[in-house]
Short mmCIF file of C-alpha atoms in Angstrom, two decimals:
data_model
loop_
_atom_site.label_atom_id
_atom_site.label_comp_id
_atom_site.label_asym_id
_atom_site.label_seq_id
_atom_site.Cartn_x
_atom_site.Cartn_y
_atom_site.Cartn_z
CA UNK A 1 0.00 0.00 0.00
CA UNK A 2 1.21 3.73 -1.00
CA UNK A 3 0.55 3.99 2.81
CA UNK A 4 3.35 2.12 4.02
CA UNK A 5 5.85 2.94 1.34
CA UNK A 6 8.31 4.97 3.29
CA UNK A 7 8.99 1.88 5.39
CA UNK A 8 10.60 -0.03 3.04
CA UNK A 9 13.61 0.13 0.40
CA UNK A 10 14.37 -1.68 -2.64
CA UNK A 11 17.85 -3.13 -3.46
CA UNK A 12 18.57 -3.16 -7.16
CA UNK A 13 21.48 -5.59 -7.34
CA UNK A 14 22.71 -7.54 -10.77
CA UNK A 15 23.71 -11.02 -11.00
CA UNK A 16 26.59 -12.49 -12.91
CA UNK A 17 23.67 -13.65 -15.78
CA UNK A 18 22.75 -10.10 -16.18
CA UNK A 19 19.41 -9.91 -14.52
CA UNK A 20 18.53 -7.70 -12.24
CA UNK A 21 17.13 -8.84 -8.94
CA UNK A 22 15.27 -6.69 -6.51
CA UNK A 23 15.48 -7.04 -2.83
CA UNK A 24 12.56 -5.16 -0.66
CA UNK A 25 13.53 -4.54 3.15
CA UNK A 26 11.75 -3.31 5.98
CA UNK A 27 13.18 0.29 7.77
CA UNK A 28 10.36 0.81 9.28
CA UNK A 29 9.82 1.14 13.46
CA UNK A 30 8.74 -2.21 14.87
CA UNK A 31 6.07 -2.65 17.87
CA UNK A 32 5.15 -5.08 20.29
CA UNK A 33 2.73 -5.82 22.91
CA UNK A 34 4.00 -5.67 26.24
CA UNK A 35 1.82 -8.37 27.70
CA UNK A 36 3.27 -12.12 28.35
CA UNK A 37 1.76 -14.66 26.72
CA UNK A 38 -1.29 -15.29 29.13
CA UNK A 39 -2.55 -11.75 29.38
CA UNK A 40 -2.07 -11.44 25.75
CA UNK A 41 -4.68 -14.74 25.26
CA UNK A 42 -6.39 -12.95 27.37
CA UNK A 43 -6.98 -9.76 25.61
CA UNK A 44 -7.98 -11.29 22.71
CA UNK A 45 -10.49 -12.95 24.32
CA UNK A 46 -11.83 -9.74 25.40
CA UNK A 47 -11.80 -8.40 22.29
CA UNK A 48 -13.15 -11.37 20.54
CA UNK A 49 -16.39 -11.16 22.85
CA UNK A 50 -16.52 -7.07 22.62
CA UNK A 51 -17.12 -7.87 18.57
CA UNK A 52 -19.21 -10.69 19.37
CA UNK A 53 -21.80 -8.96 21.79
CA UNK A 54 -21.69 -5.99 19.94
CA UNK A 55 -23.42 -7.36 17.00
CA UNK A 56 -25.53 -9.03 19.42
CA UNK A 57 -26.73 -6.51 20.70
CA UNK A 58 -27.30 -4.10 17.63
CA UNK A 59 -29.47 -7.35 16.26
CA UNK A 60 -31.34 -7.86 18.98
CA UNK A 61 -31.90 -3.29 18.69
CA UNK A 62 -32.79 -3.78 15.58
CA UNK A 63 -35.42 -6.70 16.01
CA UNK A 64 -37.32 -4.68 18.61
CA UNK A 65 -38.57 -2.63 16.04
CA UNK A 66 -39.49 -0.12 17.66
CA UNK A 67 -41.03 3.39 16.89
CA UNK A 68 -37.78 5.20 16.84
CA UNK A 69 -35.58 3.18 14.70
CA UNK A 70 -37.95 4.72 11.95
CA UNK A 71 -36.94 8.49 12.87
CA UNK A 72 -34.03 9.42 10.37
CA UNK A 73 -32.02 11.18 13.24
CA UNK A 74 -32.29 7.78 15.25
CA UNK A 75 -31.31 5.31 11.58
CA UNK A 76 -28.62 7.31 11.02
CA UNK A 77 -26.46 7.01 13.31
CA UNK A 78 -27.59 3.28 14.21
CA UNK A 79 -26.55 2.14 11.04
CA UNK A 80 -23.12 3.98 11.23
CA UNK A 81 -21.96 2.08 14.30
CA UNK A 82 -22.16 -0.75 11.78
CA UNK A 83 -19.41 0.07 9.96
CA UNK A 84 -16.89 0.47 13.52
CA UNK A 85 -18.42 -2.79 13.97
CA UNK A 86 -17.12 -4.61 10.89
CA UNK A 87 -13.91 -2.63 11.41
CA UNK A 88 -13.55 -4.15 14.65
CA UNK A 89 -14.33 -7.37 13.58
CA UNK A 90 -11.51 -6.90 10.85
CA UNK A 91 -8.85 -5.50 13.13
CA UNK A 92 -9.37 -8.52 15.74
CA UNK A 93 -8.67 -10.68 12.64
CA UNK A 94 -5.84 -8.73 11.85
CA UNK A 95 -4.23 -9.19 15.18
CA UNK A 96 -1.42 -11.74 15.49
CA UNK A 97 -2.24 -15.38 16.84
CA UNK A 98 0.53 -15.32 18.59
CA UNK A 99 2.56 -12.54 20.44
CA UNK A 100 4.80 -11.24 17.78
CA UNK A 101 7.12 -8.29 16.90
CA UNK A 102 4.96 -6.18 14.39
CA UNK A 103 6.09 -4.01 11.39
CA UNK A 104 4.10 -0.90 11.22
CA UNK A 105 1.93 -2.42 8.61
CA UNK A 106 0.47 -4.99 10.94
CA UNK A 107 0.46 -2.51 13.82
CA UNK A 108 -1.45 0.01 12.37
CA UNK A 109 -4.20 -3.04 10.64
CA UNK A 110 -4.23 -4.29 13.69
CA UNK A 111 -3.83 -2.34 17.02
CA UNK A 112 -4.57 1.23 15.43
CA UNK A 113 -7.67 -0.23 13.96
CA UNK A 114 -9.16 -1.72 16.70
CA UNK A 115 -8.80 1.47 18.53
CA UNK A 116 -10.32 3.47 16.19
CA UNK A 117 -13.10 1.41 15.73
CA UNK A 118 -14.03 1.33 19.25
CA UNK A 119 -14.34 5.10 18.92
CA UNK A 120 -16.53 5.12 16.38
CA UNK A 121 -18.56 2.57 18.26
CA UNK A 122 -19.18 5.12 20.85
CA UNK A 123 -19.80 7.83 19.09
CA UNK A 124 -22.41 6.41 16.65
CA UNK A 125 -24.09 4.75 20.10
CA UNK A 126 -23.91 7.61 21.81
CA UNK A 127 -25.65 10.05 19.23
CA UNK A 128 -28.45 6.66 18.74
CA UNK A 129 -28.61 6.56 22.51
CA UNK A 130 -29.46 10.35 23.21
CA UNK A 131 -31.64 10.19 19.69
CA UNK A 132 -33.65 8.02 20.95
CA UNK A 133 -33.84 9.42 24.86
CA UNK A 134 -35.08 12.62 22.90
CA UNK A 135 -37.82 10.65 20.88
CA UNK A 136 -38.41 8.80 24.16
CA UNK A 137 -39.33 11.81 26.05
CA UNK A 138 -40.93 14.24 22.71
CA UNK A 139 -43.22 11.49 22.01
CA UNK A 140 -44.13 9.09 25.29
CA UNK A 141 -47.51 9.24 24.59
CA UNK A 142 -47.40 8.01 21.08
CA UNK A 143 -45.02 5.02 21.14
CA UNK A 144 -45.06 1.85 22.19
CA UNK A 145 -42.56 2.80 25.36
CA UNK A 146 -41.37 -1.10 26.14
CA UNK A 147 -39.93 -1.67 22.46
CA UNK A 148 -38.48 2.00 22.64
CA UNK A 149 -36.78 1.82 25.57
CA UNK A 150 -35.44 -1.87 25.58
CA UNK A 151 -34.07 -0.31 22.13
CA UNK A 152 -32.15 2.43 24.26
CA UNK A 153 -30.79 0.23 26.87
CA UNK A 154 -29.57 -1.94 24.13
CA UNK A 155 -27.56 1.01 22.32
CA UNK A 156 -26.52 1.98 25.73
CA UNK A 157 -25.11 -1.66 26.75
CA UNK A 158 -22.96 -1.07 23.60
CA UNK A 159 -21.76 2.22 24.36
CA UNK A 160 -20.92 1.12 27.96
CA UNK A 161 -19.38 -2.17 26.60
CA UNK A 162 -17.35 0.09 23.84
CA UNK A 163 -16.03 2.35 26.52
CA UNK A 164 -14.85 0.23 28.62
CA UNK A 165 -13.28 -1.80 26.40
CA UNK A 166 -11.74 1.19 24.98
CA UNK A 167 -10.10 2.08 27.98
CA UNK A 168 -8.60 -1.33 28.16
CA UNK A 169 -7.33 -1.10 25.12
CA UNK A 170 -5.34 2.22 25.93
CA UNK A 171 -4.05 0.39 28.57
CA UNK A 172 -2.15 -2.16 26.52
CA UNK A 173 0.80 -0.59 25.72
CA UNK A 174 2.70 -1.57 22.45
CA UNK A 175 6.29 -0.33 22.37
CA UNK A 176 8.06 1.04 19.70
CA UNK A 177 11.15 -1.26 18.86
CA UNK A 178 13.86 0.10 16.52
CA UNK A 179 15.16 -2.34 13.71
#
């Protein structure tokens, strides 16, 4: 990727047949987690159930079909935490089995991701979450109050699970390792 290029160098070198053989190297920064092999099982784990519930959960929202998942302000930003979602599901792949030193490539796919994508978990379920506690109140009279506000509690489960997971994930620490 045109992303990564400044990380690596070619070697142009020319062999006694005349061809011309080209050698790419990593320059790059390296990282790695600074968790022993246990705790790093472990936070996988973690992660592996954060992505799990979380599409749980924004299922079982969107089965209750309730009265505000119509409102466009309320969609929106439901359907964006989606996207995070997949993200996260894509950086947890991306992560190493095992505990590894990482290239920048695989740092940033895979650490940098998942990171990011928590963030945009919480954001998208907090603007659903306060959405919806605005519809809740504007129309109580109107709406079918069980379905709207098991469909808040839901959103807020994953903005609670998101944070906190987020904050574990700031606690991992990968250092920066020079070739």
């Amino acid at each position: 990727m045109k992303k990564y290029y400044k990380d690596y160098t070619a070697d142009l070198k020319v062999t006694d047949d005349g061809k011309i053989v080209r050698k790419v190297k990593y320059v790059g920064d390296y990282y790695e987690y600074r968790l022993d092999e246990k705790e790093y099982r472990k936070m996988r784990g973690i992660l592996f159930g954060t992505v799990i519930l979380d599409l749980i959960l924004f299922v079982l929202a969107g089965l209750l079909n309730s009265d505000g998942s119509f409102q466009f302000y309320i969609l929106l930003p439901y359907m964006f935490s989606l996207l995070p979602m997949i993200f996260l599901l894509w950086g947890y792949i991306s992560i190493p089995k095992k505990k590894k030193i990482m290239e920048y490539s695989i740092y940033d796919k895979s650490f940098l991701r998942v990171k990011f994508s928590l963030v945009g978990i919480l954001a998208a379920g907090t603007v659903t979450t306060l959405s919806d506690i605005i519809y809740i109140v504007s129309s109580k009279n109107k709406i079918h109050l069980l379905n709207e506000i098991g469909f808040c509690i839901f959103n807020l489960i994953i903005v609670i699970l998101s944070m906190t997971v987020l904050f574990y994930h700031n606690c991992i620490v990968c250092n920066k390792r020079n070739a």
